[in-house]
PDB file of C-alpha atoms in Angstrom:
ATOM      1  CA  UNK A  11     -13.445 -65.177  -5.901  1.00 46.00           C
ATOM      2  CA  UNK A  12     -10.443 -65.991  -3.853  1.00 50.00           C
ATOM      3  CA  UNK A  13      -9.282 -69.888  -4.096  1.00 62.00           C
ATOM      4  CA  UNK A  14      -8.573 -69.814  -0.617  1.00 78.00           C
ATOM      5  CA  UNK A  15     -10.048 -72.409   1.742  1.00 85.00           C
ATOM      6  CA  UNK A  16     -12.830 -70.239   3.549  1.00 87.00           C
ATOM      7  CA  UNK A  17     -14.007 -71.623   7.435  1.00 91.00           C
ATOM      8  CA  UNK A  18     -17.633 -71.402   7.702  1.00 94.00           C
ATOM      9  CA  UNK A  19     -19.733 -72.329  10.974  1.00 95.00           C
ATOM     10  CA  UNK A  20     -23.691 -72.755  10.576  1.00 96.00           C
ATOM     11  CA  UNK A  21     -25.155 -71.465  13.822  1.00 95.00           C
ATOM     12  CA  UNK A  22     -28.691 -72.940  13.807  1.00 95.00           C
ATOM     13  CA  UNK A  23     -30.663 -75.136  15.277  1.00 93.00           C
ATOM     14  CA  UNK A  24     -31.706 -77.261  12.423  1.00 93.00           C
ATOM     15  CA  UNK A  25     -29.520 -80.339  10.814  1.00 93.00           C
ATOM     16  CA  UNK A  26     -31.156 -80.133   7.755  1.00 93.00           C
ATOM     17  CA  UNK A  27     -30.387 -76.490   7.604  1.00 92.00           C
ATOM     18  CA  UNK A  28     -26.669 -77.651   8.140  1.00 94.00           C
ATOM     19  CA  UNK A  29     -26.322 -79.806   5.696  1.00 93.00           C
ATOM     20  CA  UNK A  30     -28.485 -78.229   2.588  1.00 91.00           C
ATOM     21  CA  UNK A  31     -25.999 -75.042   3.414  1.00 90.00           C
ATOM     22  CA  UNK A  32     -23.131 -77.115   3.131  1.00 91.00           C
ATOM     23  CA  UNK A  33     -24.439 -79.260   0.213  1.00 91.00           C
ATOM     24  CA  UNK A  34     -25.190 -76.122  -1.944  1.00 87.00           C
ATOM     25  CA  UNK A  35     -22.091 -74.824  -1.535  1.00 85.00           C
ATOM     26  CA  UNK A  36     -20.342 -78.199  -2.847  1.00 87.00           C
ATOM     27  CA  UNK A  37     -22.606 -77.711  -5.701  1.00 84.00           C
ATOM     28  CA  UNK A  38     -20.982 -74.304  -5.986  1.00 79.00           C
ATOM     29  CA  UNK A  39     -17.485 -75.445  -6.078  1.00 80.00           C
ATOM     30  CA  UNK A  40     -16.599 -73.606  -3.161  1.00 82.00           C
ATOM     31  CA  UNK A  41     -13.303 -74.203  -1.391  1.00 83.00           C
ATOM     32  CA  UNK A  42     -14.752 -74.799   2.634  1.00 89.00           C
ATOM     33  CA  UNK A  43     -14.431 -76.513   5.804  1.00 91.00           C
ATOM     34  CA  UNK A  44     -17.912 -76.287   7.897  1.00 94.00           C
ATOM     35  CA  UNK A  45     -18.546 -76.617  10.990  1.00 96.00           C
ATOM     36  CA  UNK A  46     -22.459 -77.067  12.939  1.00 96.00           C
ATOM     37  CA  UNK A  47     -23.467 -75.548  16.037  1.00 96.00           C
ATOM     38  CA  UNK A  48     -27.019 -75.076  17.703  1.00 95.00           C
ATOM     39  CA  UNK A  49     -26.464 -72.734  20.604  1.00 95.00           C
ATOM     40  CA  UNK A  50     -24.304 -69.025  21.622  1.00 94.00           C
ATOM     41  CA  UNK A  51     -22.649 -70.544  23.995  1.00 95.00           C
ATOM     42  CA  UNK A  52     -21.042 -73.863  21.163  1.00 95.00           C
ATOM     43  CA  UNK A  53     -20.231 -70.262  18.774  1.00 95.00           C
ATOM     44  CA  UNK A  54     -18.627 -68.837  21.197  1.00 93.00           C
ATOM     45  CA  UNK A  55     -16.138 -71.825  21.746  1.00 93.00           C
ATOM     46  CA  UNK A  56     -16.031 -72.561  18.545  1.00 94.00           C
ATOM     47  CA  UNK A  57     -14.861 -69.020  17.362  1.00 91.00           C
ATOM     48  CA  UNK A  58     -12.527 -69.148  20.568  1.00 89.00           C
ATOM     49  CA  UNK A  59     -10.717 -71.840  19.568  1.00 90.00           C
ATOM     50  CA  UNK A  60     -10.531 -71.457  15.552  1.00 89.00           C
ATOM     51  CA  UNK A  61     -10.896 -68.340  13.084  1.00 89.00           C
ATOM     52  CA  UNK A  62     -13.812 -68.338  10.556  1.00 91.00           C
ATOM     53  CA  UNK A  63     -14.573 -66.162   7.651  1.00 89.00           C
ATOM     54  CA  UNK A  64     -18.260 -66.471   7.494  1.00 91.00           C
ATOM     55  CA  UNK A  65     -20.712 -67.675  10.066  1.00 94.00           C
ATOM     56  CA  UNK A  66     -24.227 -68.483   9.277  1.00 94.00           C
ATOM     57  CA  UNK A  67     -26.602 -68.060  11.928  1.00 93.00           C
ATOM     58  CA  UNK A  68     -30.598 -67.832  12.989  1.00 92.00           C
ATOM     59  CA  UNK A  69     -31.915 -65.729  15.228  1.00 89.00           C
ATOM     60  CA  UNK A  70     -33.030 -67.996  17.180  1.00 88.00           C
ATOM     61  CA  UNK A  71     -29.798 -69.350  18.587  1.00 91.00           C
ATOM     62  CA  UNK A  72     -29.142 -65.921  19.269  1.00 89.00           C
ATOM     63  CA  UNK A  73     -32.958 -64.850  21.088  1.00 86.00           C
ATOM     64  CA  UNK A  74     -32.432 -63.426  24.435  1.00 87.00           C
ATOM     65  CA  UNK A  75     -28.882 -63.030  23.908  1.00 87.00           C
ATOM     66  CA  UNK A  76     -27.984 -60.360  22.287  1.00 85.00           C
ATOM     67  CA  UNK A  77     -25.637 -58.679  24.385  1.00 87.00           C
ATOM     68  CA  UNK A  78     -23.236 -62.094  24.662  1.00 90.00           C
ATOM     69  CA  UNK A  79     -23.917 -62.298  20.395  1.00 90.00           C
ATOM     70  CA  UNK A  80     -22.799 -58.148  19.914  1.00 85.00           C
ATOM     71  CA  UNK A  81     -19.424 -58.902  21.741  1.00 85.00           C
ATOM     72  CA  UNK A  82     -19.258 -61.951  19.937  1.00 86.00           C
ATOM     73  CA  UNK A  83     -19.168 -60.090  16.857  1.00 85.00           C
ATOM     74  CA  UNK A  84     -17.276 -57.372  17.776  1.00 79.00           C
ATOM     75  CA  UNK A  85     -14.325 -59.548  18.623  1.00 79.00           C
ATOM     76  CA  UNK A  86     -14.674 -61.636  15.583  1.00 80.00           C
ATOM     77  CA  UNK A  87     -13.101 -60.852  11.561  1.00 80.00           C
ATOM     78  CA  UNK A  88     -15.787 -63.032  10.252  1.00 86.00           C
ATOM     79  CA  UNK A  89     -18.642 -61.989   8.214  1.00 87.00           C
ATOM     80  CA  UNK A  90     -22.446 -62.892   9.763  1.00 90.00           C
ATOM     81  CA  UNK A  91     -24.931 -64.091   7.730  1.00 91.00           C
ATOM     82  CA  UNK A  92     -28.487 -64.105   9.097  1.00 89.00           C
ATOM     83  CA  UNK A  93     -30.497 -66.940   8.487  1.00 90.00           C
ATOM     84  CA  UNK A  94     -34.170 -65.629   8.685  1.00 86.00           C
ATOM     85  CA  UNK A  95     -37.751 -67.046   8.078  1.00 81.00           C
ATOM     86  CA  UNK A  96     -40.906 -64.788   6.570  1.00 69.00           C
ATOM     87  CA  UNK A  97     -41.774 -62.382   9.667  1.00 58.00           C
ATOM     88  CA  UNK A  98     -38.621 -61.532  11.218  1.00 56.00           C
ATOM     89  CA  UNK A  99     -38.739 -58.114  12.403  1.00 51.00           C
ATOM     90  CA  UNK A 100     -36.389 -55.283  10.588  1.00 49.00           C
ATOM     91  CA  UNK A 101     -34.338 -54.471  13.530  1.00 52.00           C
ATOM     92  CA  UNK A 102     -33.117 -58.036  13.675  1.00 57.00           C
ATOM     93  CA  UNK A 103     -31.792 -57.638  10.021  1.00 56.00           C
ATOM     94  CA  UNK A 104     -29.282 -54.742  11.114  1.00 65.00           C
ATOM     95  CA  UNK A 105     -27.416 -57.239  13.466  1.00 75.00           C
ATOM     96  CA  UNK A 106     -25.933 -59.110  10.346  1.00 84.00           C
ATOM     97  CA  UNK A 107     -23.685 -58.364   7.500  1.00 81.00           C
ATOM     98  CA  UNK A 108     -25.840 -59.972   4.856  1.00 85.00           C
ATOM     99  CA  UNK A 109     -29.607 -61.804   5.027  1.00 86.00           C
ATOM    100  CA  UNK A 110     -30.349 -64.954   3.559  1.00 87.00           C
ATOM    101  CA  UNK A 111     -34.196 -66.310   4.320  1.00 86.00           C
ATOM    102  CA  UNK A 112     -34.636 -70.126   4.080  1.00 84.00           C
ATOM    103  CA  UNK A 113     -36.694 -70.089   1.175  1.00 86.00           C
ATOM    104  CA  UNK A 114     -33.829 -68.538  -1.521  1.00 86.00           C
ATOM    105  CA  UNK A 115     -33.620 -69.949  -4.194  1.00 88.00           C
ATOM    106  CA  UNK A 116     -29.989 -71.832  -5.293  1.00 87.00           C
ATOM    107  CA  UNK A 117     -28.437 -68.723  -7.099  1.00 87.00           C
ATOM    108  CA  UNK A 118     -29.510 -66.274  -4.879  1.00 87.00           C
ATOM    109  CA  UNK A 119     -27.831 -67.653  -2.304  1.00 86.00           C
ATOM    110  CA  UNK A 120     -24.515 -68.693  -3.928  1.00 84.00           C
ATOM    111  CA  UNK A 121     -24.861 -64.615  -5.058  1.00 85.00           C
ATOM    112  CA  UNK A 122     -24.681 -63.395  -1.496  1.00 83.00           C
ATOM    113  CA  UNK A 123     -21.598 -65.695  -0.669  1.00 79.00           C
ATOM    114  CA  UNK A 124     -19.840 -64.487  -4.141  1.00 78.00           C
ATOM    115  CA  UNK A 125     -20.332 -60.897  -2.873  1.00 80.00           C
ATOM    116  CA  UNK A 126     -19.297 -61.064   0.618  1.00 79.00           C
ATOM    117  CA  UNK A 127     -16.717 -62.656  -0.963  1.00 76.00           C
ATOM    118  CA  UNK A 128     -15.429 -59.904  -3.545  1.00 73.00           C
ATOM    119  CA  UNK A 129     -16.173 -57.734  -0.388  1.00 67.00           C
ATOM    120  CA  UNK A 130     -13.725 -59.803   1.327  1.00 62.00           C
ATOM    121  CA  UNK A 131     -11.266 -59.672  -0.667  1.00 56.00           C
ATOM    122  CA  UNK A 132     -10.836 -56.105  -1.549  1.00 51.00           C
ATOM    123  CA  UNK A 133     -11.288 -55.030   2.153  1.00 53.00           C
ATOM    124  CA  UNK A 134      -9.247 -57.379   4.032  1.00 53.00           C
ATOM    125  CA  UNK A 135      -7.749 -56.252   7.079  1.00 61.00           C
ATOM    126  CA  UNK A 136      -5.862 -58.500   9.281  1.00 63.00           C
ATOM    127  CA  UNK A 137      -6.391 -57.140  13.311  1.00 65.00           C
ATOM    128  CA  UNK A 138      -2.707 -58.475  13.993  1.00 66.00           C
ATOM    129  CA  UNK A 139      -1.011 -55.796  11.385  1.00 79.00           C
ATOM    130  CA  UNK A 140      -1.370 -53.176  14.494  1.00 84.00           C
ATOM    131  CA  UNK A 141       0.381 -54.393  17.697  1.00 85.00           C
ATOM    132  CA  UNK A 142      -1.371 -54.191  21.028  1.00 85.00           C
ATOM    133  CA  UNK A 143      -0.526 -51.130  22.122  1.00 91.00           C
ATOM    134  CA  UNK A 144      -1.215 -49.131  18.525  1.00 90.00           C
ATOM    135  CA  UNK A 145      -4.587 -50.497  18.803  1.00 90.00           C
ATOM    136  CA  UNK A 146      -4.603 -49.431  22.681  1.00 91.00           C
ATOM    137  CA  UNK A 147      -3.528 -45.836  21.531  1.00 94.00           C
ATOM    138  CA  UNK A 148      -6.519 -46.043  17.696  1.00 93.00           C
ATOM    139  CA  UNK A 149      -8.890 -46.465  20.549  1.00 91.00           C
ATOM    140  CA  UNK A 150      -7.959 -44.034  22.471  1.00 93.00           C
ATOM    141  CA  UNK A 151      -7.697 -41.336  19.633  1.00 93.00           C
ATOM    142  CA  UNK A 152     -11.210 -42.749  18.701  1.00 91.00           C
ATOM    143  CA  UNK A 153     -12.351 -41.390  21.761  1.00 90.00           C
ATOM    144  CA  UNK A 154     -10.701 -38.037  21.211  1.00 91.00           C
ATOM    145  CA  UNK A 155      -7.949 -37.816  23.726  1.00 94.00           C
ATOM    146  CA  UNK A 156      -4.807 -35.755  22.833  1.00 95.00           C
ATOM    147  CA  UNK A 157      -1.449 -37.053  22.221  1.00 95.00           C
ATOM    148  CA  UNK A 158      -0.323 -36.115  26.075  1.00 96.00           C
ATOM    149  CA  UNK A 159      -3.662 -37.695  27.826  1.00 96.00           C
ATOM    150  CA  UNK A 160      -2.721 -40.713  25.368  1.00 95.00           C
ATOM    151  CA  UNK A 161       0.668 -40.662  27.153  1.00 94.00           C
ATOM    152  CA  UNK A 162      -0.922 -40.306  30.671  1.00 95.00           C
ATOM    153  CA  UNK A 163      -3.677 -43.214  30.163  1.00 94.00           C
ATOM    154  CA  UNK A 164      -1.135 -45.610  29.113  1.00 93.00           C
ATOM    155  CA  UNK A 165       1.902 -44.525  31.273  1.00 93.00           C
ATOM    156  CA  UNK A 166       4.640 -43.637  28.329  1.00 94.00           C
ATOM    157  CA  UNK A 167       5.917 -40.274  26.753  1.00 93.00           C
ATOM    158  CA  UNK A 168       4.294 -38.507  24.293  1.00 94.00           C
ATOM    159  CA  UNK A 169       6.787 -38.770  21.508  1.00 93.00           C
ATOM    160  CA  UNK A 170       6.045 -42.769  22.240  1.00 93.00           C
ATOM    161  CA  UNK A 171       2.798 -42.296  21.276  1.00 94.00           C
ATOM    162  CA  UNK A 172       3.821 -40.142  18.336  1.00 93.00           C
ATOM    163  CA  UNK A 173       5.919 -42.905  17.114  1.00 92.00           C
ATOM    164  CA  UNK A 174       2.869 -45.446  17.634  1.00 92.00           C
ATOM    165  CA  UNK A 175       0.759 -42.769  15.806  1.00 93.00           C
ATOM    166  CA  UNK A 176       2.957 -42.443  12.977  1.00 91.00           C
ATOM    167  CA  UNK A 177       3.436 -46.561  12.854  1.00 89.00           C
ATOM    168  CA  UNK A 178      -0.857 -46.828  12.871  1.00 89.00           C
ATOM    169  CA  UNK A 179      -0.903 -44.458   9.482  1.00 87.00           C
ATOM    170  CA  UNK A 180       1.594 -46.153   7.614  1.00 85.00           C
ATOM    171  CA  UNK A 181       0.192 -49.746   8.599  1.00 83.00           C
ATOM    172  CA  UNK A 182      -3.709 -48.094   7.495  1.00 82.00           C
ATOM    173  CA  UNK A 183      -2.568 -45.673   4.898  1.00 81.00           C
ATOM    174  CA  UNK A 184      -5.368 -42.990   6.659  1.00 85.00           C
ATOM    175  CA  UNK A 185      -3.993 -39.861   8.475  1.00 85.00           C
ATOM    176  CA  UNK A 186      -6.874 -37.945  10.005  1.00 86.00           C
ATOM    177  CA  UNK A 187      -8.859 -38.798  13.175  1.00 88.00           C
ATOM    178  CA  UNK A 188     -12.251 -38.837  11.119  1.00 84.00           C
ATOM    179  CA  UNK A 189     -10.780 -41.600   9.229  1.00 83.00           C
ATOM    180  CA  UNK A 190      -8.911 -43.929  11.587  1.00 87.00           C
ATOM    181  CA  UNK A 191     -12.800 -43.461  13.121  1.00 85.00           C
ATOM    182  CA  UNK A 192     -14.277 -44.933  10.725  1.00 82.00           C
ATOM    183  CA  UNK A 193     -11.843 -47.613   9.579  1.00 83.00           C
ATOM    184  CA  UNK A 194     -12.164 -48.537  13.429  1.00 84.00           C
ATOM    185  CA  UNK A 195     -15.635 -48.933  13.620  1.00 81.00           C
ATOM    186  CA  UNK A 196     -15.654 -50.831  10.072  1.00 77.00           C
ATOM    187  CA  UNK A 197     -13.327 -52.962  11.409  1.00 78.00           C
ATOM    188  CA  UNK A 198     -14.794 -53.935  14.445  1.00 76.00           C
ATOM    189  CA  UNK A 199     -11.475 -52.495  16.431  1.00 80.00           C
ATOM    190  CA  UNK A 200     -13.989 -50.260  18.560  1.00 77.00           C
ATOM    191  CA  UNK A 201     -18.023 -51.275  19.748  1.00 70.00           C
ATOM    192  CA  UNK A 202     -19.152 -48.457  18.530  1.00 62.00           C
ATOM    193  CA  UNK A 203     -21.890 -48.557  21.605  1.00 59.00           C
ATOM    194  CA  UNK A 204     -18.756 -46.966  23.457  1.00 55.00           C
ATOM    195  CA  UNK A 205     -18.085 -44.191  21.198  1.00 50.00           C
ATOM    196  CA  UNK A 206     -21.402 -42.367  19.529  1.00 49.00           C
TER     197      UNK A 206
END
């Protein structure tokens, strides 16, 4: 696991919560700063104003606001972490990266970290290796459009967008459109509620 200082935020509603989470990890030796917040709203500042690798968060700061929590996420590099109880439905699972339920025991939960962790570390992407406008023109190949409707949308030539195509597989390493498709999605560069 990487020595790095990781930035965690504990989305939930419960102090207690906070501070076993943060205690455990201690315990662990982990290298953190943490950070406690009980609403959407206090996450969404919160990730506004500072980057985070991993935020921890119930359901139930996110109930009735799911919309505001997917955009959240979608403009976020960190890795979400649902914290459930017994008797959360399924469908609520899919909206996290990993699941931890309150009543894990020590390991277990020091095992999900480790892996999202080694996950972490071998698929690192930083958003700000692509400039503005090669991510303007991976979005719009994600939606299909040619190198000369590329040029129209964004009002320069096509042998700009060429050169920004060329720049976008170098900086990825992946040269088909199936593949700069996926890496967008698993990247969060695209919703993918826009695209499929």
């Amino acid at each position: 696991m990487s020595s790095e200082r990781k930035h965690i935020i504990v989305a939930h509603r419960s102090h207690i919560v906070f501070h076993g989470l943060t205690s455990l990890f201690k315990m662990g030796k982990l290298n953190f700063n943490a950070d406690h917040v009980t609403s959407i709203d206090q996450l969404e500042r919160m990730i506004a104003s500072k980057k985070y690798d991993y935020v921890f968060i119930s359901p139930q700061v996110i109930l009735n606001c799911e919309d505001q929590f997917n955009h959240l996420r979608n403009k976020s590099n960190a890795k979400y972490i649902g914290l459930l109880q017994d008797g959360f439905a399924r469908d609520t699972r899919t909206q996290f990266d990993e699941i931890l339920y309150l009543y894990d025991s020590e390991s277990t939960i020091l095992d999900v970290f480790n892996k999202l962790e080694k996950q972490s570390d071998t698929n690192s992407f930083d958003k700000s290796m692509l400039s503005d406008r090669e991510l303007d023109v991976l979005k719009l190949i994600v939606e299909g459009y040619s190198n000369k409707e590329i040029g129209e949308k964004l009002f320069i030539s096509t042998h700009t967008v060429i050169t920004h195509r060329k720049n976008i597989t170098q900086k990825t390493g992946i040269k088909s459109v199936s593949g700069l498709t996926i890496f967008a999605v698993l990247n969060k560069l695209v919703e993918v509620d826009n695209y499929f």
